[in-house]
Coordinates of C-alpha atoms and ligand atoms in Angstrom, one line a residue:
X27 CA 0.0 0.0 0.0
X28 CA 1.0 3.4 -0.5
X29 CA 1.7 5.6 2.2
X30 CA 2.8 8.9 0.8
X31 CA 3.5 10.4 -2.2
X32 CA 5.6 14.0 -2.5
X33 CA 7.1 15.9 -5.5
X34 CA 10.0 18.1 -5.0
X35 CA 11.9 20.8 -8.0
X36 CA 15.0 19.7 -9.0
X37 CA 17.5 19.8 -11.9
X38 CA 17.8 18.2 -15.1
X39 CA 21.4 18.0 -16.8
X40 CA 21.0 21.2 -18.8
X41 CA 20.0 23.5 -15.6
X42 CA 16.3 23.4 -16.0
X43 CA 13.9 22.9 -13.2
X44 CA 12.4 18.7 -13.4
X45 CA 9.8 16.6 -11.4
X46 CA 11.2 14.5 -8.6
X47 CA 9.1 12.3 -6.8
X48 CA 9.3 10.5 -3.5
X49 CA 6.9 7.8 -3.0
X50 CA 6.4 5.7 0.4
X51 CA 5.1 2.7 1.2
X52 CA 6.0 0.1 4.3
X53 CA 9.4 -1.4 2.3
X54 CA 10.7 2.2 2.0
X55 CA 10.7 5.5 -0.1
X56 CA 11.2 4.9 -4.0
X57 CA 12.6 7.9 -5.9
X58 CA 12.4 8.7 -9.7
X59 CA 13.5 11.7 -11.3
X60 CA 11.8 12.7 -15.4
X61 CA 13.7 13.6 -17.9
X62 CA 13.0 16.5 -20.8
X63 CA 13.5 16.8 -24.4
X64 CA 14.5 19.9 -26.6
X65 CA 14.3 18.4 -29.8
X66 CA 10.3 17.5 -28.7
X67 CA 7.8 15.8 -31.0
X68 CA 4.5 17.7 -31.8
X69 CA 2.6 14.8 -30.3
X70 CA 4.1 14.1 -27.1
X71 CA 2.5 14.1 -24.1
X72 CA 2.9 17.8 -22.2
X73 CA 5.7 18.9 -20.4
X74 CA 3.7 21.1 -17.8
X75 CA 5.9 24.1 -16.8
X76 CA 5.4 27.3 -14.9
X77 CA 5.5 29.8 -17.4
X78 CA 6.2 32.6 -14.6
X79 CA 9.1 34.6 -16.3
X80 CA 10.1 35.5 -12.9
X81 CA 11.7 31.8 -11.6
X82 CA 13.5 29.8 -13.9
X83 CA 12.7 31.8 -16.9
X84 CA 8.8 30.3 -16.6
X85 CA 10.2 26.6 -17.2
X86 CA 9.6 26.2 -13.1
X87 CA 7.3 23.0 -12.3
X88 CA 5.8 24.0 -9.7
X89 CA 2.7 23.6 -11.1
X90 CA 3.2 19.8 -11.8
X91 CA 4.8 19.1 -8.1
X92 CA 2.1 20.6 -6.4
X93 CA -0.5 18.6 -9.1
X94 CA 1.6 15.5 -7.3
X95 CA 0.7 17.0 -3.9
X96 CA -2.1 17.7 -4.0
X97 CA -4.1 15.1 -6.6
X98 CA -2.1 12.7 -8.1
X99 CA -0.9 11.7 -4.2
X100 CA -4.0 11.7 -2.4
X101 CA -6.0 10.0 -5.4
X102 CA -3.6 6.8 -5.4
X103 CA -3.3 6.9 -1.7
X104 CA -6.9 6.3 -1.0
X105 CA -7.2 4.0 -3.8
X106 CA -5.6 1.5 -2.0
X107 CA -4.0 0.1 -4.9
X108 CA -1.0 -2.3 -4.5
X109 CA 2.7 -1.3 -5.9
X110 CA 3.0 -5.2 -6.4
X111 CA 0.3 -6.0 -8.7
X112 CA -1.4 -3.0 -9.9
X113 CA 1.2 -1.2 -11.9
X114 CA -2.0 -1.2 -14.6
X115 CA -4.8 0.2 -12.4
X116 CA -2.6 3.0 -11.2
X117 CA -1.3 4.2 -15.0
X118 CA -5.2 4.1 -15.6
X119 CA -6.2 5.8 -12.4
X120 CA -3.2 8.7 -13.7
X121 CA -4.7 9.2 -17.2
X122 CA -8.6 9.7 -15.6
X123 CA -7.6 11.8 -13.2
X124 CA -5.8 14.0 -16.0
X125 CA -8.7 13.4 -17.9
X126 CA -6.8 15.1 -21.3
X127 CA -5.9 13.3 -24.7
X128 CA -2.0 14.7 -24.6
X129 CA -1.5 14.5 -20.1
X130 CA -1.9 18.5 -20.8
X131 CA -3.7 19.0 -17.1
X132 CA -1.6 17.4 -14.3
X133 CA 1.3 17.5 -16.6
X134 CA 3.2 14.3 -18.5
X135 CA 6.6 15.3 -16.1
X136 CA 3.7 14.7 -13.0
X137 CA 2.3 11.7 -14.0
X138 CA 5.2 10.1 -15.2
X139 CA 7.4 10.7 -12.0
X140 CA 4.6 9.1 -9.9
X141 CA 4.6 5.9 -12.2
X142 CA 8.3 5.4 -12.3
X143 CA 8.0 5.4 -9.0
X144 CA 5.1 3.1 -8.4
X145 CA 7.5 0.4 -10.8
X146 CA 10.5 0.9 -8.4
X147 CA 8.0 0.2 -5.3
X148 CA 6.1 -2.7 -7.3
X149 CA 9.7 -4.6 -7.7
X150 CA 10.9 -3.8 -4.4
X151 CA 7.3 -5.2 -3.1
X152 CA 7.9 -8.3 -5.6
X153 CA 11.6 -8.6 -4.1
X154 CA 13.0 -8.8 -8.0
X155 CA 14.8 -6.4 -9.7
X156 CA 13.3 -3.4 -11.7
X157 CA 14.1 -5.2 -15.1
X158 CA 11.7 -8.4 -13.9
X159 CA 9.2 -6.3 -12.9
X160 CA 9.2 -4.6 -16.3
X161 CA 9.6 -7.7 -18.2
X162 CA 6.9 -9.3 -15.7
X163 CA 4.0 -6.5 -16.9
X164 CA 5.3 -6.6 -20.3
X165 CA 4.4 -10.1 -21.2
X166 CA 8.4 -10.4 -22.7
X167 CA 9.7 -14.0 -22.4
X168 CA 13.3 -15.1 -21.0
X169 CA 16.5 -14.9 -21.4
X170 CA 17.4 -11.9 -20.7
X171 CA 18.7 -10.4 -23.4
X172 CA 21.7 -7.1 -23.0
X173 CA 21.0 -3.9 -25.1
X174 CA 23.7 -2.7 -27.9
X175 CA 24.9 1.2 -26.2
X176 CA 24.3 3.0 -29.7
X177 CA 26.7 6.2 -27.9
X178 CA 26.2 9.4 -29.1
X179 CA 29.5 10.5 -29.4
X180 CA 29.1 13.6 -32.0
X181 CA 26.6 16.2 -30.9
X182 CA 24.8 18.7 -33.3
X183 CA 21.4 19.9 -33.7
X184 CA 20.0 21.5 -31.2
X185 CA 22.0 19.6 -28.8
X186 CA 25.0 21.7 -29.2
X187 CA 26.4 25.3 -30.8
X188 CA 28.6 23.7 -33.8
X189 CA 27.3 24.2 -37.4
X190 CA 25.9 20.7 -37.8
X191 CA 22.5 20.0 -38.9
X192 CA 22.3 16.2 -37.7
X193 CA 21.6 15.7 -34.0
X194 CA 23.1 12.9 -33.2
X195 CA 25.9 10.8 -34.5
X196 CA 26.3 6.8 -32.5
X197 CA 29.0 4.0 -32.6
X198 CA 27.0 0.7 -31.8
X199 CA 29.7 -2.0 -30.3
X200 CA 27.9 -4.8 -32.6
X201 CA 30.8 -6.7 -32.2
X202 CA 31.0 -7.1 -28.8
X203 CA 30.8 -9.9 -26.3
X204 CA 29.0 -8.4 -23.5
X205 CA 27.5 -5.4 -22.6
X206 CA 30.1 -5.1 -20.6
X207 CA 33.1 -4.6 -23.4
X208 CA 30.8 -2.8 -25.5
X209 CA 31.1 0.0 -22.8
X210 CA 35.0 -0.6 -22.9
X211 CA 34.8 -0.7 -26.9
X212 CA 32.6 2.7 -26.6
X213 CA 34.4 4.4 -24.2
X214 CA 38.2 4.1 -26.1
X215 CA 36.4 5.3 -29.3
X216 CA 35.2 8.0 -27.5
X217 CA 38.6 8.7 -26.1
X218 CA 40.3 8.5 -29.4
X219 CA 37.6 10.8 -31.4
X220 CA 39.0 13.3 -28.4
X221 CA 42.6 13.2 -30.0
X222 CA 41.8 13.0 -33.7
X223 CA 39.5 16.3 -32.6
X224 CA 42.5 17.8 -31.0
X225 CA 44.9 17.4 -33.2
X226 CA 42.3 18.9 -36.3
X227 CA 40.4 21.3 -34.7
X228 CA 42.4 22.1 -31.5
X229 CA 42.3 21.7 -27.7
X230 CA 38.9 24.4 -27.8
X231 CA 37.1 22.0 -30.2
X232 CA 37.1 19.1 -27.7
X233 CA 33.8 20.8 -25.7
X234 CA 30.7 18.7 -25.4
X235 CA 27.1 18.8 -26.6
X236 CA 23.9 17.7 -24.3
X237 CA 24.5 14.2 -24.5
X238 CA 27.9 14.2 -23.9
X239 CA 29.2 13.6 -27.3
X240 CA 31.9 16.3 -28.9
X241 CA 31.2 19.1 -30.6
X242 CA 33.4 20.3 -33.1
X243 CA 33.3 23.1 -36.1
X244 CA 31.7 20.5 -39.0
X245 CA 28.5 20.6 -40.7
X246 CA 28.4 17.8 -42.7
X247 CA 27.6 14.6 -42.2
X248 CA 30.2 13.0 -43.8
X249 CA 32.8 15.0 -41.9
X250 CA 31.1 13.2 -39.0
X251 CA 31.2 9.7 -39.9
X252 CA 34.8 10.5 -41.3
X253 CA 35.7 11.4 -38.0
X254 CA 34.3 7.8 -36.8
X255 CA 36.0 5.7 -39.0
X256 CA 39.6 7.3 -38.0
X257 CA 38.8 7.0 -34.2
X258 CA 37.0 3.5 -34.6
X259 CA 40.2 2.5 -36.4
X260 CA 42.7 3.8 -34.2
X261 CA 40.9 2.1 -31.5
X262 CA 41.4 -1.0 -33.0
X263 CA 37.4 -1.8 -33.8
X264 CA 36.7 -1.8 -37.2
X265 CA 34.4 -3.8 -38.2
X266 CA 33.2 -4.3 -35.0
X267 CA 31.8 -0.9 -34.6
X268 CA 28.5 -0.1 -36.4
X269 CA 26.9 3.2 -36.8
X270 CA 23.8 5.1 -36.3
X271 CA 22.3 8.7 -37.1
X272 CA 19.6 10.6 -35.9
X273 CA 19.3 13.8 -37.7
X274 CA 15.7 14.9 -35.9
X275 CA 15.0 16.8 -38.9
X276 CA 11.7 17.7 -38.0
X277 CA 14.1 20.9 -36.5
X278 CA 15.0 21.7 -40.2
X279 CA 12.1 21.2 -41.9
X280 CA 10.8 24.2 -43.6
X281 CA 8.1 24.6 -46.1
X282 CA 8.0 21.1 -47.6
X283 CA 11.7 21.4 -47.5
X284 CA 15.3 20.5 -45.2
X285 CA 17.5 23.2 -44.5
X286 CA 20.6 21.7 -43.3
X287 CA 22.4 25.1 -42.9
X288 CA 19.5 26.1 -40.1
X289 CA 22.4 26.9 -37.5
X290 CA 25.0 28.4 -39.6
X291 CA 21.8 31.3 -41.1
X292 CA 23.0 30.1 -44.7
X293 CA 20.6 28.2 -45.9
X294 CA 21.4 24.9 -47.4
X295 CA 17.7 24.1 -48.7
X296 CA 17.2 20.4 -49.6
X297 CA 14.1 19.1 -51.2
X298 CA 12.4 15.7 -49.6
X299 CA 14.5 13.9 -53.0
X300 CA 17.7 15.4 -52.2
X301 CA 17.8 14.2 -48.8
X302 CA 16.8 11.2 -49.5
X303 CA 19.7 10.6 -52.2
X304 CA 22.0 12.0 -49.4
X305 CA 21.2 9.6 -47.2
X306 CA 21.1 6.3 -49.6
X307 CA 24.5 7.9 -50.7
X308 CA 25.7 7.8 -46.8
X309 CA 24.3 4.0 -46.7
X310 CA 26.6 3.6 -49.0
X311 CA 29.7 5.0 -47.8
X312 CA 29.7 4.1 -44.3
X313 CA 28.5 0.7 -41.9
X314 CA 25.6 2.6 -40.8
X315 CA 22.5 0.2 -39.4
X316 CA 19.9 2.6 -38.2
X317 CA 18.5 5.6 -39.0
X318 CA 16.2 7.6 -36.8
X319 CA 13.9 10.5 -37.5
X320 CA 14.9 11.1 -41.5
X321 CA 12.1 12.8 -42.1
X322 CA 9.5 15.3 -40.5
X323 CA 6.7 14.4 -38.2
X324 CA 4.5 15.6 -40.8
X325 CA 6.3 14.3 -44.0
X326 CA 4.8 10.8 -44.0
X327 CA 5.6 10.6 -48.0
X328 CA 9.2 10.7 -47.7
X329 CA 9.0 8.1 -44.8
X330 CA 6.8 5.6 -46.9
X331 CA 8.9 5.9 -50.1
X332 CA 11.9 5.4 -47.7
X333 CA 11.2 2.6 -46.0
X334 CA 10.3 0.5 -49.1
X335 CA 13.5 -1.9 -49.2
X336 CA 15.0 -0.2 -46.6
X337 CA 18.3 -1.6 -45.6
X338 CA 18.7 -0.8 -42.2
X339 CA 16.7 -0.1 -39.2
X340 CA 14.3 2.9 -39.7
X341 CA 13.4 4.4 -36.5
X342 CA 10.4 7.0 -35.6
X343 CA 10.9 9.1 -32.9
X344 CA 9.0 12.6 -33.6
X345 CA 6.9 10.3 -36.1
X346 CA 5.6 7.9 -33.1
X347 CA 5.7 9.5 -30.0
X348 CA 5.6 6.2 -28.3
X349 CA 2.2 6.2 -28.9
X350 CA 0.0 3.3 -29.9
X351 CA -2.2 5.8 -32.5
X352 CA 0.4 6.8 -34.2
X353 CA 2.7 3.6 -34.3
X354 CA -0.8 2.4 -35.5
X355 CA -0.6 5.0 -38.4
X356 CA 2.8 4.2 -39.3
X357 CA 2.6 0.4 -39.6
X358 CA -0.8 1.2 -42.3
X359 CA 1.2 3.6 -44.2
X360 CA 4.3 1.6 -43.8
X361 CA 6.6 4.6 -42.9
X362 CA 9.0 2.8 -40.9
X363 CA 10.4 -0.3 -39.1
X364 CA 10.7 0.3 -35.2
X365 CA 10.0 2.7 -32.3
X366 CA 12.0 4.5 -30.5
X367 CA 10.4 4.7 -27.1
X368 CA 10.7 7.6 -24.7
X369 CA 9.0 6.9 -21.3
X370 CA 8.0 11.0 -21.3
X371 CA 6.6 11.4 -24.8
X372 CA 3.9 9.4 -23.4
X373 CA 3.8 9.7 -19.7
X374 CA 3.3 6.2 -18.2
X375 CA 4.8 3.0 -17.8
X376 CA 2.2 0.9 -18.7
X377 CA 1.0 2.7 -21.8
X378 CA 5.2 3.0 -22.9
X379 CA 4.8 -0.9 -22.7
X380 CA 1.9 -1.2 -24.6
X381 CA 3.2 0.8 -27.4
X382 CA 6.8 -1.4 -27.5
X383 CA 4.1 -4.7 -27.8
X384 CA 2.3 -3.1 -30.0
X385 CA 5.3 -2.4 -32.5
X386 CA 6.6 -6.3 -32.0
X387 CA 3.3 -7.2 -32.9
X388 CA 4.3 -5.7 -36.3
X389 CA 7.4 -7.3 -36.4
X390 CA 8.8 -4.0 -35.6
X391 CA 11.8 -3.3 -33.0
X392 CA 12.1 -1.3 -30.3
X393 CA 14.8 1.5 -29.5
X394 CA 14.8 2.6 -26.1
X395 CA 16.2 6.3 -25.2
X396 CA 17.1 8.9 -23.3
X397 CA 16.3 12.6 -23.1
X398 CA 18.8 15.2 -23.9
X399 CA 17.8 16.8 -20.9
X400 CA 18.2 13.9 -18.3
X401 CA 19.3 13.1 -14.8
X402 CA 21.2 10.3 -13.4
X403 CA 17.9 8.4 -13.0
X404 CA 18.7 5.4 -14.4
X405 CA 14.8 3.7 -15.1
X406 CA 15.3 3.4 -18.9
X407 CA 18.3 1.0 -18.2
X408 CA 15.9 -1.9 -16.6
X409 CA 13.4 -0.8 -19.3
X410 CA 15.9 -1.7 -22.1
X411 CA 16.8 -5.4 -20.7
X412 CA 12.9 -5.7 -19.1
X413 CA 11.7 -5.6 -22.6
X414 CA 14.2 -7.2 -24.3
X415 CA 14.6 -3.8 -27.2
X416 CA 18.4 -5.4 -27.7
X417 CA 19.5 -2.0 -28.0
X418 CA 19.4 1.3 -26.2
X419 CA 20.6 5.1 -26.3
X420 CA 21.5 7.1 -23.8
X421 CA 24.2 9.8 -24.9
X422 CA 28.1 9.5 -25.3
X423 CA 30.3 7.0 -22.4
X424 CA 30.6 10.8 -20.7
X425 CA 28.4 13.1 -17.8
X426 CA 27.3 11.3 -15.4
X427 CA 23.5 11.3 -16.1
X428 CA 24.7 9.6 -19.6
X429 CA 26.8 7.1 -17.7
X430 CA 24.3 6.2 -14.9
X431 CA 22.4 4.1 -17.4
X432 CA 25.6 2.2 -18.6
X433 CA 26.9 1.7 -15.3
X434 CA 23.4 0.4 -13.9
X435 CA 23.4 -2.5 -17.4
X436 CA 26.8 -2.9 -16.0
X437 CA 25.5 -3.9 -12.8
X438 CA 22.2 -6.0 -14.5
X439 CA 25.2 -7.8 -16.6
X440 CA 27.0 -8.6 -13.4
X441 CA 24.1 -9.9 -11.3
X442 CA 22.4 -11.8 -14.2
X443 CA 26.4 -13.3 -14.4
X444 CA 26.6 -14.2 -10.6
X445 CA 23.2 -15.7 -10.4
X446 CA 23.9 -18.3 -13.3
X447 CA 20.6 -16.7 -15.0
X448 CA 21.2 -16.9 -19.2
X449 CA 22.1 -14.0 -20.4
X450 CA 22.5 -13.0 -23.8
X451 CA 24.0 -9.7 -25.5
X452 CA 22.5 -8.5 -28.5
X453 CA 25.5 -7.8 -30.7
X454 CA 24.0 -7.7 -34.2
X455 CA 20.9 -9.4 -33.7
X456 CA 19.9 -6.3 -31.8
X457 CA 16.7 -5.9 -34.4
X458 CA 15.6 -8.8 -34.0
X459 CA 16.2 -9.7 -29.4
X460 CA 12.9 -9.9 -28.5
X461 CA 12.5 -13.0 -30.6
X462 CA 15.7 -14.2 -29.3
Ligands
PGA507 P1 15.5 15.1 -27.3 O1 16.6 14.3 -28.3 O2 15.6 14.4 -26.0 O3 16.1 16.5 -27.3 O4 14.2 15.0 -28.0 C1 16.7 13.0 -28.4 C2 16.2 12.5 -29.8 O5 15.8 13.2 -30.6 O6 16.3 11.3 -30.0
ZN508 ZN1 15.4 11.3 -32.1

């Protein structure tokens, strides 16, 4: 039973105001701590903030602690529900009492706090660990089965102040053994791209973006993955390094068009055809097995024609929200090939579940991430193995609310070890783990 719930302000890693939320019950007080995007999807569930220029530039939450206080608190308090077994009843007892399509009235950083937080209690309660309580409400069969770290290790976007269009940049460890060297693997890439960076740029290049991952003066995307390939290969890891982009080009979509020179105020105006031949041409050139968020939200045509014999994993992030309607709309018009799943674009456990099973039922797979804004909360890791997704992001092997997530699989990896439970790591069937 639940004793108390209480909401406190805190800080995310970019200095803005976040949700925390204690919750008691007999076993303890169980903690969580939401995460915030800046490169948001139109459809996610809302962020509530103050909007009171004078504290925190109006992004205070003092509006969604005290709808935790006040509300969400005493409502699951008196319903009597319990932690253990009613992880579904209280994510439904959260969306009535908000009562809005998009969590607009108690606020998605409210709601979601207080159902992290119910999870934690629930496996406490159950006396398992987090990722068997997710897998238990998930339905997902054994072994456990260890993400691929896709690390961020080149920032752009809005993510950082360099001239690059394309968010995000990843080396996935494919080749790995273990979770476990895939962080090592990751991590002496990551301190390689440092040098190559030096020496090209200089020491001032060397900076970081949101997620941890450099930030140095490019623009182009091949300048990117160039940079990989010399740091993967001074590393020692080629082959055994894969790699990922996320350009989240719904921030440069303009008009029916891409600008990819929306940082540097010279345009660089692409149409929908254009950037599609830029990316087949970067398919070409370089190992790169996913692509996330090629297109705009709103540009279902380019997703369609580019997912027809696509050869790699296609990923919808702004285009599904982790939402079941529009994962719904996006297997019909066959835009894509898996879901990237964000625990805050939809605001509760139990519906971020039901989207994942509702994207395997398509034969889909399942990316599980991070925000840019995050905290060293580290949820999303026992989501990742709960579910089986076989692979996760959550920034470069650098900050520590990037690391806290790869240091907690770290610890799943060990314990799943020492109790002689099988354990598998996803390498390069990471498309394909939930089958496994
Ligand atoms: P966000 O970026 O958290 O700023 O939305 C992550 C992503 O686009 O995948
Ligand atoms: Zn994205």
């Amino acid at each position: 039973m639940i004793r108390s719930i209480h909401a406190a302000q805190r800080l995310d890693s970019r200095g803005n105001p976040t949700v925390q939320v204690d919750l008691t019950t007999n076993r303890g007080t169980f903690r969580s701590i939401v995460p915030s995007g800046a490169s948001t999807g139109a459809n996610e569930a809302i962020e509530l903030r103050d909007g009171d220029n004078s504290a925190y530039g109006g992004h205070g939450v003092q509006k969604a602690v005290s709808n935790v206080e006040l509300v969400i608190g005493p409502a699951l308090v008196k319903s009597g529900f319990n932690v253990d077994t009613d992880q579904g009843k209280i994510d439904h007892l959260l969306k009535t009492l908000d009562g809005t399509k998009n969590k607009a009235k108690l606020g998605a950083n409210a709601i979601l706090g207080v159902s992290m937080a119910c999870a934690r209690a629930g496996a406490a309660h159950s006396d398992i660990p987090l990722y068997e309580f997710l897998r238990r409400e998930s339905g997902a069969q054994k072994p456990f089965v260890m993400p691929v770290p896709f690390f961020n290790v080149l920032n752009g976007g809005v993510h950082s102040g360099n001239k690059m269009a394309f968010q995000e940049t990843m080396i996935a460890p494919v080749g790995a053994s273990s979770f476990t060297e895939a962080v090592q693997m990751g991590s002496e890439v990551y301190q390689q791209l440092k040098k190559v960076i030096v020496e090209k740029f200089g020491p001032s290049a060397a900076g970081i973006g949101d997620e941890g991952g450099f930030a140095p003066p490019i623009s182009q995307p091949h300048e990117a993955l160039d940079l990989l390939v010399q740091a993967v290969s001074l590393a020692g890891y080629t082959g055994k390094i894969k790699f990922a982009i996320d350009p989240a080009s719904s921030e440069f979509f303009r008009d029916g068009n891409y600008d990819l020179g929306f940082k540097d105020k010279k345009p660089n105006v692409q149409s929908p055809n254009q950037l599609t031949d830029l990316y087949r041409s970067l398919l070409q050139d370089y190992p790169i097995v996913l692509v996330e968020d090629p297109f705009a939200e709103t540009d279902w045509d380019s997703w369609t024609k580019f997912n027809e014999g696509c050869p790699v994993e296609l990923v919808g992030d702004d285009l599904l929200v982790t939402n079941t309607r529009y994962v719904q709309e996006a297997y019909e018009k066959k835009a894509c090939n898996s879901m990237l799943l964000k625990i805050n674009q939809i605001g509760t456990i139990s519906e971020a579940i039901e989207a994942a099973n509702l994207a395997y039922s398509f034969d889909w797979s399942v990316f599980v991430s991070h925000r840019s804004g995050e905290t060293t909360d580290d949820f999303i890791a026992d989501l990742a193995v709960g579910l089986r997704t076989g692979h996760l992001k959550s920034g470069a092997p650098c900050r520590g609310e990037r690391v806290a997530k790869y240091n907690r699989l770290m610890d799943i990896e060990a314990e799943l070890l020492g109790t002689g439970e099988k354990v598998i790591y996803a390498g390069s069937q990471f498309r394909v783990a939930s089958k496994c």
